[in-house]
Each structure stands twice: as C-alpha cells, then as structure tokens.
CSV table of N, CA, C and O in Angstrom, one decimal:
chain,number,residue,atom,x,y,z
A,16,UNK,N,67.3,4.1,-44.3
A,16,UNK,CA,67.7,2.7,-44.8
A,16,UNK,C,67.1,2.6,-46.2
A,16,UNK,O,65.9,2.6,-46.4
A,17,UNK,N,68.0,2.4,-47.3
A,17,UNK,CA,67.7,1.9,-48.4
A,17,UNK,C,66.9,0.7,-48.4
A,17,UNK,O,67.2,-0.2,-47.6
A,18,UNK,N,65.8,0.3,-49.4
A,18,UNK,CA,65.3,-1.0,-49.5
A,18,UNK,C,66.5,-1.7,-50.5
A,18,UNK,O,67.5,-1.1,-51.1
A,19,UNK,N,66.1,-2.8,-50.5
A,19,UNK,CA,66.9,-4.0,-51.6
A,19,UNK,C,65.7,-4.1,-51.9
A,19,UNK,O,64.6,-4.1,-51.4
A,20,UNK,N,66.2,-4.4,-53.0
A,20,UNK,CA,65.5,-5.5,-54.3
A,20,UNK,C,65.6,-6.5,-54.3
A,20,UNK,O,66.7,-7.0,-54.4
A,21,UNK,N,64.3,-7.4,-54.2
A,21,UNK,CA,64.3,-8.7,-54.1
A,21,UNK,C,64.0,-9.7,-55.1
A,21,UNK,O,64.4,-10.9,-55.2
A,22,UNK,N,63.1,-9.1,-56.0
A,22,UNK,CA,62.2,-10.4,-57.3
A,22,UNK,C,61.5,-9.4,-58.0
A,22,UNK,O,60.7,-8.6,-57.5
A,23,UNK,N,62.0,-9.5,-59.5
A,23,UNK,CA,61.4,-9.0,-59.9
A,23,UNK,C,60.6,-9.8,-61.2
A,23,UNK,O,61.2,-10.7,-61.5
A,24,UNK,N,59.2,-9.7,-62.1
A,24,UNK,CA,58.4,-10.4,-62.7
A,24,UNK,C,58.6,-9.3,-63.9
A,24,UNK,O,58.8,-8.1,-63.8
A,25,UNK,N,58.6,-10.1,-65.0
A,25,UNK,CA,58.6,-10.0,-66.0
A,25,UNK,C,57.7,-9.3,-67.0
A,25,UNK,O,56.7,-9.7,-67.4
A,26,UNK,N,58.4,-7.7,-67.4
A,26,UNK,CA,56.8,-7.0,-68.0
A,26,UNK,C,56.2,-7.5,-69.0
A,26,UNK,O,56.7,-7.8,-70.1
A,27,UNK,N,55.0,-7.4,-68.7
A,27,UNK,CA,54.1,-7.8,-69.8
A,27,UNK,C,53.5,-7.0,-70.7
A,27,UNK,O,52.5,-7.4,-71.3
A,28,UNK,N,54.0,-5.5,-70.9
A,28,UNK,CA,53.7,-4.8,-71.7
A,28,UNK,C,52.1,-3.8,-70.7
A,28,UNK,O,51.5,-2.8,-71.1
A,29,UNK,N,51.8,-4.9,-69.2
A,29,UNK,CA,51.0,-4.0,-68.6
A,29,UNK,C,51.0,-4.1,-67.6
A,29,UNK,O,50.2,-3.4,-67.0
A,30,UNK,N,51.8,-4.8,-66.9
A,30,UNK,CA,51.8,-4.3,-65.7
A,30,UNK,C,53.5,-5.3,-65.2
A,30,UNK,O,53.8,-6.5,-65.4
A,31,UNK,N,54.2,-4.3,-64.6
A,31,UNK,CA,55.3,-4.9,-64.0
A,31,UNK,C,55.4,-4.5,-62.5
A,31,UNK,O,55.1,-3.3,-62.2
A,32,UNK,N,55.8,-5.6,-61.2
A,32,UNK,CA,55.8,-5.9,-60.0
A,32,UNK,C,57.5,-5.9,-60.1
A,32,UNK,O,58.2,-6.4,-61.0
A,33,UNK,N,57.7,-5.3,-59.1
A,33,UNK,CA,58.9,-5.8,-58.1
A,33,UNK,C,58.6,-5.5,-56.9
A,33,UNK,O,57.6,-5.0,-56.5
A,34,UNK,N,59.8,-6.1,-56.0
A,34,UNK,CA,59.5,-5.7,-54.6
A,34,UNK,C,60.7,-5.2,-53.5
A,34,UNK,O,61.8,-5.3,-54.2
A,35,UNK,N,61.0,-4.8,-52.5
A,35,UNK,CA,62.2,-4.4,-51.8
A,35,UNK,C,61.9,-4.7,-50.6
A,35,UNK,O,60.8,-5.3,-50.4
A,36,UNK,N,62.5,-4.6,-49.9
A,36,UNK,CA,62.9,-5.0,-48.4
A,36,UNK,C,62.6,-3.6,-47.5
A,36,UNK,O,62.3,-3.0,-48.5
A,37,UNK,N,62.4,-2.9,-46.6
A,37,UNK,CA,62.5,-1.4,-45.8
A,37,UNK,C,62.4,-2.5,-44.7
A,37,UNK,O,61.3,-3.0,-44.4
A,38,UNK,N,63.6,-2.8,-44.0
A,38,UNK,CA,63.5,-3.3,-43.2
A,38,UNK,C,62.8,-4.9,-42.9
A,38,UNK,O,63.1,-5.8,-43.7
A,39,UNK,N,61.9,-5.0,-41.8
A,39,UNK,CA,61.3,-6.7,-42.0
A,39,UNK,C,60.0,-6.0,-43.1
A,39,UNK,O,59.2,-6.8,-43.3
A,40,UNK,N,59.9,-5.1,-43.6
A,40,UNK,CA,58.6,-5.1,-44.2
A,40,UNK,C,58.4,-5.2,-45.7
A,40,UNK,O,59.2,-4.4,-46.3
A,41,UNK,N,57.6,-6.0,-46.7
A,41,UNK,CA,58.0,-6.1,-48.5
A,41,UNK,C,57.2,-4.5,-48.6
A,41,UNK,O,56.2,-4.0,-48.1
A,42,UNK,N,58.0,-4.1,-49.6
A,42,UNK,CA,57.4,-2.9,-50.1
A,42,UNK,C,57.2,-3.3,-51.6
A,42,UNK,O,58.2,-3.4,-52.3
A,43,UNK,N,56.1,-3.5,-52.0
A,43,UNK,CA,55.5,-3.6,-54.0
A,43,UNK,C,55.3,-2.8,-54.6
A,43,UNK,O,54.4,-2.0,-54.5
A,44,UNK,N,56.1,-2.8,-55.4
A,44,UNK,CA,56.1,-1.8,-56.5
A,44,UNK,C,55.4,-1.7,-57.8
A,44,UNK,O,55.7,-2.1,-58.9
A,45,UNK,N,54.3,-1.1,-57.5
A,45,UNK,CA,53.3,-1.6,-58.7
A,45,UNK,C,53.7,-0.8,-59.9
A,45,UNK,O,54.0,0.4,-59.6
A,46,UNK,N,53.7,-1.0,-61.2
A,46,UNK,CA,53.7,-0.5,-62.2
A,46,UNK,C,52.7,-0.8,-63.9
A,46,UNK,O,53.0,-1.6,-64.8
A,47,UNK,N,51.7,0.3,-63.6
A,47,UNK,CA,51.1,-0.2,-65.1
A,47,UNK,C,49.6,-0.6,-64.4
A,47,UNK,O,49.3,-0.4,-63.2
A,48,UNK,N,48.8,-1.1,-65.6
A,48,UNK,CA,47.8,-1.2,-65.1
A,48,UNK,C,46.7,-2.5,-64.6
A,48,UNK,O,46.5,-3.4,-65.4
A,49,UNK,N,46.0,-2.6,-63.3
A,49,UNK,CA,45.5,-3.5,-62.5
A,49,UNK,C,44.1,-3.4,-63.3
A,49,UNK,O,43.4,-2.4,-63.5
A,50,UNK,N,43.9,-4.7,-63.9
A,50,UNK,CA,42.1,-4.7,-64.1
A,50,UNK,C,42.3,-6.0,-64.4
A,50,UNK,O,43.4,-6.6,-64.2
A,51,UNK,N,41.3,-6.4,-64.8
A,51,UNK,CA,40.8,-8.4,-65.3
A,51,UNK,C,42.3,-8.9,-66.2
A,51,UNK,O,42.9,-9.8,-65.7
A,52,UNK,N,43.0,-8.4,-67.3
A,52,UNK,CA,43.9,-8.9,-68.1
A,52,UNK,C,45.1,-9.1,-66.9
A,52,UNK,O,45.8,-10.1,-67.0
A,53,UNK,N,45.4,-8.3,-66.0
A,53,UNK,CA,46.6,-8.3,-65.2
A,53,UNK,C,46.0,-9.2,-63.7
A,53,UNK,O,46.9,-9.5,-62.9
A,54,UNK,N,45.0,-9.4,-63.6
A,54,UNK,CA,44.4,-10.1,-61.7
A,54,UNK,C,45.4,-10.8,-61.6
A,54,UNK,O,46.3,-10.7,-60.7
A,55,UNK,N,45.4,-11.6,-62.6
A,55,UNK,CA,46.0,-13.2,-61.9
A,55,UNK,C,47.3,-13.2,-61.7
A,55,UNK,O,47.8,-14.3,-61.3
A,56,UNK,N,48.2,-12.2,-62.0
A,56,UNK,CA,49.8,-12.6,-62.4
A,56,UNK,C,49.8,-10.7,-60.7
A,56,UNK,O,50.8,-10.4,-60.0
A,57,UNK,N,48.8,-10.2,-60.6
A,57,UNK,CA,49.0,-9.2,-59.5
A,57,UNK,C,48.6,-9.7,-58.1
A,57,UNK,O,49.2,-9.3,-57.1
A,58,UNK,N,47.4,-10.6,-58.0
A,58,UNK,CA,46.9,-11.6,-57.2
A,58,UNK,C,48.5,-12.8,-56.8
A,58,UNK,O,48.9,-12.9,-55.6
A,59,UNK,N,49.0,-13.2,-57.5
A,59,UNK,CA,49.9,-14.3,-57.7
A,59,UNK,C,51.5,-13.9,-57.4
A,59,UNK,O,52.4,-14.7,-57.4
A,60,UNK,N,51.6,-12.4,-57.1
A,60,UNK,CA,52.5,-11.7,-56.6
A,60,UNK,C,52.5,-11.6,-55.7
A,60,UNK,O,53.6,-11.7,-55.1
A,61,UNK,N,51.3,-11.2,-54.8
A,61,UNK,CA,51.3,-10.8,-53.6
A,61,UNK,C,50.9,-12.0,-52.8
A,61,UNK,O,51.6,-12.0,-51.8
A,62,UNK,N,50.2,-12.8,-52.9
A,62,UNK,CA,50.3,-14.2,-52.5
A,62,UNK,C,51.9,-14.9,-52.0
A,62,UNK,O,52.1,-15.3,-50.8
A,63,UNK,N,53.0,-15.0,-53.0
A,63,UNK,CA,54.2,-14.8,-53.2
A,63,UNK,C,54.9,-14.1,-51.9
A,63,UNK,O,55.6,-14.6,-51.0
A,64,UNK,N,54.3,-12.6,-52.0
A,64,UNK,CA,55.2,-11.9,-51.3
A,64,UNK,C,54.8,-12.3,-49.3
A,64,UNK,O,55.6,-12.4,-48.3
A,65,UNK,N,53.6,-12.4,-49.5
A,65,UNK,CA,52.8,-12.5,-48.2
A,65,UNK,C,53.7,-14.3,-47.6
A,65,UNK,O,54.1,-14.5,-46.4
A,66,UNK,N,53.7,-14.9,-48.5
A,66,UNK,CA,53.9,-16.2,-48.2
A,66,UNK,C,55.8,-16.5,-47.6
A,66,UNK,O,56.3,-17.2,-46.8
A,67,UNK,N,56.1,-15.7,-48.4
A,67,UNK,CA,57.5,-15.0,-48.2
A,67,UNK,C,58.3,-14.6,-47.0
A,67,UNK,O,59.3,-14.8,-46.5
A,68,UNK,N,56.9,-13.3,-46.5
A,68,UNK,CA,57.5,-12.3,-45.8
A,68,UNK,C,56.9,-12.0,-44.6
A,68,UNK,O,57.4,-11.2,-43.8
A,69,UNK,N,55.3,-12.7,-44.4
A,69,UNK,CA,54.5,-12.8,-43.8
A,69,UNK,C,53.0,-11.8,-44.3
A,69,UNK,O,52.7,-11.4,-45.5
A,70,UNK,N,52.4,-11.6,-43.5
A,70,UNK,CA,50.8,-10.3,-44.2
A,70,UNK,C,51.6,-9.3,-44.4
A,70,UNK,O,51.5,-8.9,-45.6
A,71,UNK,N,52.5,-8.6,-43.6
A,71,UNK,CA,52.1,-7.4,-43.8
A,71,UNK,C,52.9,-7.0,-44.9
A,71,UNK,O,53.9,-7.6,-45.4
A,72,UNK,N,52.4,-5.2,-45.5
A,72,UNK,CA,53.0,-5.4,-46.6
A,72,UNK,C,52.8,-3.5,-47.2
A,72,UNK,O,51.8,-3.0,-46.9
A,73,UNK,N,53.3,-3.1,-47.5
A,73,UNK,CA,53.5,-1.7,-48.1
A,73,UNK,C,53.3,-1.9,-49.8
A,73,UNK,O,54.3,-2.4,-50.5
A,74,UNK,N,52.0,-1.5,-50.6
A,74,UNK,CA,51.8,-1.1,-52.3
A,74,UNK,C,52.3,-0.1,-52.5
A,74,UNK,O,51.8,0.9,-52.0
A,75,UNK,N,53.4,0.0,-53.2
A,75,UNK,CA,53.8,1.7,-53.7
A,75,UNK,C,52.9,1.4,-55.3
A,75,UNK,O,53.0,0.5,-56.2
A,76,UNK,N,51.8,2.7,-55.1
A,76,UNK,CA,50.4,2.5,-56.4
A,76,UNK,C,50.9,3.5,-57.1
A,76,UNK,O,50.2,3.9,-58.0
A,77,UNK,N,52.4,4.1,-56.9
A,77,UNK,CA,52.3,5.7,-57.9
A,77,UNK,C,52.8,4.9,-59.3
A,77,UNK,O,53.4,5.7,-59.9
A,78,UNK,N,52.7,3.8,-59.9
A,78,UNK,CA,53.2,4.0,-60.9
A,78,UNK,C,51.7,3.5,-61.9
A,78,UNK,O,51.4,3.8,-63.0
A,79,UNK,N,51.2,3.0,-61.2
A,79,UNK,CA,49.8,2.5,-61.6
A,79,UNK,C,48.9,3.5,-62.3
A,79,UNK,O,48.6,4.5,-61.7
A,80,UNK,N,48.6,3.2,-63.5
A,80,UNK,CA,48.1,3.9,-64.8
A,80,UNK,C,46.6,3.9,-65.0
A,80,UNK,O,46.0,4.8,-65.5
A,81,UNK,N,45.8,2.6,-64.5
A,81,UNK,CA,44.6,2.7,-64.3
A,81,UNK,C,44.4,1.3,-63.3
A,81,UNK,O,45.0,0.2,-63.4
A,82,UNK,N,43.5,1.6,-62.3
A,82,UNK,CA,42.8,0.5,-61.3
A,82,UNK,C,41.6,0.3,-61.7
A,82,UNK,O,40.8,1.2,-62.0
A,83,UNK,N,41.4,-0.8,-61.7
A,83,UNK,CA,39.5,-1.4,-61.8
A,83,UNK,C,39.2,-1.9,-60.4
A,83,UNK,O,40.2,-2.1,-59.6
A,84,UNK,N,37.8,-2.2,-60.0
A,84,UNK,CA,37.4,-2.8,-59.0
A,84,UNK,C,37.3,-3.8,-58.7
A,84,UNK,O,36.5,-4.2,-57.9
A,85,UNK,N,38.4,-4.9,-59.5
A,85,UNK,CA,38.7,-6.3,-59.1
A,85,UNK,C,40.2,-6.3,-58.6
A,85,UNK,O,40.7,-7.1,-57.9
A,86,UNK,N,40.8,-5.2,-58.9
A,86,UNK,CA,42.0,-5.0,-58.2
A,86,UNK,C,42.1,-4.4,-56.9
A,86,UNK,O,42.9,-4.7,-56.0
A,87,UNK,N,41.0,-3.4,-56.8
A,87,UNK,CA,40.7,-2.5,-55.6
A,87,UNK,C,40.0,-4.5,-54.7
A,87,UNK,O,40.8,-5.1,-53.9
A,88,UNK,N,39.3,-4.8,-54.8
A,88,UNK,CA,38.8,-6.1,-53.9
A,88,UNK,C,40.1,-6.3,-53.6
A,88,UNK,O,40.5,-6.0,-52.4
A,89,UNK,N,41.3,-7.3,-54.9
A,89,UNK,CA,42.1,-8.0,-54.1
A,89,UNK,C,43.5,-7.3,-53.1
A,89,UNK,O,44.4,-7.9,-52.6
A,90,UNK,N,43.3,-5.5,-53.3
A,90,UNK,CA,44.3,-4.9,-52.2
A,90,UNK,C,43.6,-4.9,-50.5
A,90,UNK,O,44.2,-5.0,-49.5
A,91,UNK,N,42.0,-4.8,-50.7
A,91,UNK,CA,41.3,-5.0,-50.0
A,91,UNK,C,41.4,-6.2,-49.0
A,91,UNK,O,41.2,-6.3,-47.8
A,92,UNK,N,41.9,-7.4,-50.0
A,92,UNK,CA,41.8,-9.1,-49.4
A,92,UNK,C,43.3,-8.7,-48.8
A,92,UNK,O,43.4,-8.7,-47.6
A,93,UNK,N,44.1,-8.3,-49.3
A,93,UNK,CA,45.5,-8.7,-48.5
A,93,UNK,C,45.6,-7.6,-47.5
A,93,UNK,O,46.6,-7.6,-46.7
A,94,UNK,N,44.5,-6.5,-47.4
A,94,UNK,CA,44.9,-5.1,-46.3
A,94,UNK,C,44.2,-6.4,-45.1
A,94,UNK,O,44.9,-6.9,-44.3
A,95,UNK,N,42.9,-6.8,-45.3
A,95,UNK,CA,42.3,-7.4,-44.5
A,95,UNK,C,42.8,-8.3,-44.0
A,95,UNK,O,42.6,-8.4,-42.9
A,96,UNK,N,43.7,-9.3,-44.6
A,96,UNK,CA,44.7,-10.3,-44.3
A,96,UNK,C,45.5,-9.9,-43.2
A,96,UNK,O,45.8,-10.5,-42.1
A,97,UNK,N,46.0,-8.9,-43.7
A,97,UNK,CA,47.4,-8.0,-42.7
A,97,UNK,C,46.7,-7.8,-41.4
A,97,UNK,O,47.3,-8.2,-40.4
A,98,UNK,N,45.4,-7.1,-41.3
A,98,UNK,CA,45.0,-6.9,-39.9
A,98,UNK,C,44.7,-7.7,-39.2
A,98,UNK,O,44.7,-7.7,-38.0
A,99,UNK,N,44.3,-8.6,-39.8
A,99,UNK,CA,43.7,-9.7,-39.0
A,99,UNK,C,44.7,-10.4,-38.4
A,99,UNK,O,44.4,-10.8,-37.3
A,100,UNK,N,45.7,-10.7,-38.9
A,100,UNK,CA,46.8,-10.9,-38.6
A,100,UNK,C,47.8,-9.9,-37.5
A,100,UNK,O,48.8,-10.2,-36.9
A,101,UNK,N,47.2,-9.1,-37.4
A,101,UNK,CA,47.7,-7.7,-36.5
A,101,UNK,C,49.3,-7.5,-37.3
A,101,UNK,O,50.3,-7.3,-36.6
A,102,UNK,N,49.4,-7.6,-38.6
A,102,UNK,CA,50.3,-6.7,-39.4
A,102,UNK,C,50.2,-5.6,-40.0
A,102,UNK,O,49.1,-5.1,-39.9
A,103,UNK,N,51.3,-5.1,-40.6
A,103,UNK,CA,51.0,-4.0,-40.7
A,103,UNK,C,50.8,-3.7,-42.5
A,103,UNK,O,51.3,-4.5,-43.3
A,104,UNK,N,49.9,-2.5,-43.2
A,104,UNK,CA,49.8,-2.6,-44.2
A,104,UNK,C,49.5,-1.2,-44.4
A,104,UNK,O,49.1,-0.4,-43.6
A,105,UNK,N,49.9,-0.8,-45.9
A,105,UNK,CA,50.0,0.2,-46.2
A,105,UNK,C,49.7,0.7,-47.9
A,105,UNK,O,49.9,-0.1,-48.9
A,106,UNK,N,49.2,2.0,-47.9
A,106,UNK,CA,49.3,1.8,-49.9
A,106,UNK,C,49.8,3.6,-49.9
A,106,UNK,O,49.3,4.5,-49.1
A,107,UNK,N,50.8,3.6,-50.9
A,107,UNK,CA,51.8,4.8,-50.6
A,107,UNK,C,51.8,5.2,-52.2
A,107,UNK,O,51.9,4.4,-53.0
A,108,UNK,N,51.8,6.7,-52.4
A,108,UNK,CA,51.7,7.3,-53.8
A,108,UNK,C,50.8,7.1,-54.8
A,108,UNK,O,50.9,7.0,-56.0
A,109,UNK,N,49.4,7.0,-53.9
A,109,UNK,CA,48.4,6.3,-55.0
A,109,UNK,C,47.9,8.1,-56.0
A,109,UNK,O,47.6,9.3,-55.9
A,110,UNK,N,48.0,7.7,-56.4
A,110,UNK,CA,47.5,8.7,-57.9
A,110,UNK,C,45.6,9.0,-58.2
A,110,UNK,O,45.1,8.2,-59.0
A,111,UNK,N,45.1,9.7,-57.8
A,111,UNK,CA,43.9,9.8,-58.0
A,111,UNK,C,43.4,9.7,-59.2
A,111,UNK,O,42.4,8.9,-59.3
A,112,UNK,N,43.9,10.6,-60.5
A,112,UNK,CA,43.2,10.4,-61.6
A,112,UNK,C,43.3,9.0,-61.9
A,112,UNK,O,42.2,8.5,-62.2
A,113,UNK,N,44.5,8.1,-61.9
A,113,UNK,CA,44.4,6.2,-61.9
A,113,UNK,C,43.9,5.7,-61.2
A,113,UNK,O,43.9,4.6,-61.6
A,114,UNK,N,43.1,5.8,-59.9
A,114,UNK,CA,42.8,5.1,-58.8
A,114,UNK,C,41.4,5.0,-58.2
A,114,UNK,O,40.8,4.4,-57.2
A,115,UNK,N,40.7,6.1,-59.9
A,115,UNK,CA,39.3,6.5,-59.1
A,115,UNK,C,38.8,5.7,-58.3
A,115,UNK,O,38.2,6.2,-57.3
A,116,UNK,N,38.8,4.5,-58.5
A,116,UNK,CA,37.6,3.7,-58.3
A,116,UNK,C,38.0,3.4,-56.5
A,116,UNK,O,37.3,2.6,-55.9
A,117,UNK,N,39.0,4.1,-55.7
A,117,UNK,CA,39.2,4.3,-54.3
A,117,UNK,C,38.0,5.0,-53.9
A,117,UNK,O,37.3,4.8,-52.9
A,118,UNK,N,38.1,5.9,-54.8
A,118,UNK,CA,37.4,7.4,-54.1
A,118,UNK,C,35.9,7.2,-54.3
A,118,UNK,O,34.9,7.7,-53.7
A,119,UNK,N,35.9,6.4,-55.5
A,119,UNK,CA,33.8,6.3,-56.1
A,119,UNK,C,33.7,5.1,-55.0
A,119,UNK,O,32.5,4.8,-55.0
A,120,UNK,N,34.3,4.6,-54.4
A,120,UNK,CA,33.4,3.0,-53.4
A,120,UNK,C,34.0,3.7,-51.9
A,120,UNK,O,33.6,3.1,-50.8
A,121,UNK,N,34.8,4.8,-51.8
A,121,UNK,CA,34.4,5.0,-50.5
A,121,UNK,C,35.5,4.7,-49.6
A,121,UNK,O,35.7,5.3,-48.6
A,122,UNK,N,36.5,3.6,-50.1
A,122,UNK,CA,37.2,3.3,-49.5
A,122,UNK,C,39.0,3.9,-49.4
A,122,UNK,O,40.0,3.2,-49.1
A,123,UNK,N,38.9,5.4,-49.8
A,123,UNK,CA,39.7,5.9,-49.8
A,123,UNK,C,39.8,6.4,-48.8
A,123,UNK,O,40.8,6.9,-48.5
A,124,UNK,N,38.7,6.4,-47.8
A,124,UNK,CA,38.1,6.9,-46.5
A,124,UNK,C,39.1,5.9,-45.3
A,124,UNK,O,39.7,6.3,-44.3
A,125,UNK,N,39.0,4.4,-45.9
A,125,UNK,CA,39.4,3.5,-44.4
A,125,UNK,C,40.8,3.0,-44.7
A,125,UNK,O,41.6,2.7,-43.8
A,126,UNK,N,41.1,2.9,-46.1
A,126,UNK,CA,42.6,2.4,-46.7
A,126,UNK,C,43.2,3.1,-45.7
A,126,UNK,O,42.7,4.0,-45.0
A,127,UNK,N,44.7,2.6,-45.4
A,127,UNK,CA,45.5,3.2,-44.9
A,127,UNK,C,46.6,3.8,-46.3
A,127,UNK,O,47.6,3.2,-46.7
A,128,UNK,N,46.1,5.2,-46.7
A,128,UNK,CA,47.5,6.1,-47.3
A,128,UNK,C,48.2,6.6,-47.0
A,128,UNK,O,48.3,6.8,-45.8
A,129,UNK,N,49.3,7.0,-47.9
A,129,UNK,CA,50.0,7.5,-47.2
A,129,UNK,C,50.8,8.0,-48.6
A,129,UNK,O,50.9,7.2,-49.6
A,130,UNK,N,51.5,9.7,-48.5
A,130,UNK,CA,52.1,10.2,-49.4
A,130,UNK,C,53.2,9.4,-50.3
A,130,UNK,O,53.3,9.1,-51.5
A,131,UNK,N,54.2,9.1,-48.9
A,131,UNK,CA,55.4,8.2,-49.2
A,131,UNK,C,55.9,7.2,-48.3
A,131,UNK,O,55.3,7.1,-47.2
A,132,UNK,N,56.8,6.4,-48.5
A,132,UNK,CA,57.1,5.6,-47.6
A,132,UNK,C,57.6,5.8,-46.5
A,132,UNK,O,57.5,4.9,-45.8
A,133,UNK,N,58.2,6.8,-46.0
A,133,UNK,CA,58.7,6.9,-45.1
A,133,UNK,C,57.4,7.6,-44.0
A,133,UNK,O,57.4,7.6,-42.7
A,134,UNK,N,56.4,8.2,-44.7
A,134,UNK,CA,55.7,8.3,-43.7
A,134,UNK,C,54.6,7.0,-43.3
A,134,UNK,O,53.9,7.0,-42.3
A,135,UNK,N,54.7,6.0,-44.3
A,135,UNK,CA,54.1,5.0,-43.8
A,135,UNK,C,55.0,4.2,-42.8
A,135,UNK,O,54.3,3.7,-41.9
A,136,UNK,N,56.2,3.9,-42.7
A,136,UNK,CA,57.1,3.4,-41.9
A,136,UNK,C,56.7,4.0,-40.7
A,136,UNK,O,56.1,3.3,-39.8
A,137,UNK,N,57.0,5.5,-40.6
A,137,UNK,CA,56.2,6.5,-39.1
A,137,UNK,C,55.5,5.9,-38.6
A,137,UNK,O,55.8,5.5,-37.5
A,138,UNK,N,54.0,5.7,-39.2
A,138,UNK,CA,53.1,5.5,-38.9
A,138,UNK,C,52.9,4.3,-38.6
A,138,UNK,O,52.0,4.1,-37.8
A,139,UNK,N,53.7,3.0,-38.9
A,139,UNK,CA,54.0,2.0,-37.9
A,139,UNK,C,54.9,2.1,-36.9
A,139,UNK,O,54.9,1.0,-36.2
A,140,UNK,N,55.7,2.9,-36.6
A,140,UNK,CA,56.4,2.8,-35.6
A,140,UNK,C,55.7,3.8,-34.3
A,140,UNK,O,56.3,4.0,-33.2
A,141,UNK,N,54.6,4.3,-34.8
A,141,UNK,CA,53.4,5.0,-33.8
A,141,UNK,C,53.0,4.3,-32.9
A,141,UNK,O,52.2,4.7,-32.1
C-alpha cells in the first residue's frame, strides 16, 4: 500500500515535515535538522499530526542531518504519549552519524527502530 500525502510545511532552509497516510497510521517525514532553532515548528507538527490522527505515529528520521537533545525529549513525549495511549509508535531510518545523541543517553536501547517502514508496520501487526 502506497502512503498519500497529506500536509506539507513550508521549508525553512532547516528543517522540512510532511506526512503520509500507511494505512490508519501518520508516517513523518522528517527532513533537515532538529535542535532549539527548529523545536517549535517540529513540536507544532506533531501535535498537529497526533491531534489529527490520534497518538500513534511512525518518524521516518533518515533525512535528518543533525538531532540535539531537546528534540530527542520531544520524540520521547510523543513515543510516551502513543503508549500510554496503547498506540502504536515507531522511528524508521534513523542515521547514527545524525542521531548521536540516541546512542550517548541510552535510549537507542528502548526506542522502537526500525530499518524501514514496512518492517515497522510488521511489527505492529505482531
């Protein structure tokens, strides 16, 4: 099943969001880079999307260029959101040399990854 495209936000020279459909689930397409200049407009997306489509939610991180640890907290708020909620959530094509800051706090260990989307799909329908 192909996703659609649903909304896309306007690049700002650092970071550009769209999102697609796979089914009932939003898949985000992150592109560019997450730290303090971009929170509020990547925060304000997924709020958006959550509000939309309900918690749960699929990050595609492969396009993501560098992550800081105010962006790693707020994927943290919305994974936590999703479970608590008993939805499902996922972060797919994350890039290690961009992403260190998964791997230095540990929580590359409890995130749910996943290569690609379709094995995150799998893995919900487990």
């Amino acid at each position: 099943m192909l996703p659609q495209r649903r909304r896309e936000v306007s690049n700002n020279g650092l970071l550009s969001l769209t999102s697609s459909m796979s089914g009932d689930i939003v898949v985000i397409h992150v592109n560019g880079v997450l730290d303090a200049t971009t929170r509020e407009q990547f925060s304000d997306y997924l709020d958006a999307a959550a509000d939309d489509h309900g918690p749960g939610m699929i990050l595609d991180l492969g396009g993501v260029t560098f992550m800081d640890s105010r962006a790693l907290g707020l994927i943290v708020h919305h994974w936590q959101r999703s479970t608590t909620a008993g939805a499902n959530f996922a972060l797919i094509s994350v890039q290690y040399p961009n992403s260190k800051v998964m791997w230095v706090t540990g929580l590359s260990e409890r995130l749910p990854l996943f290569d690609t989307l379709d094995e995150a799909l799998a893995a919900f329908a487990a």
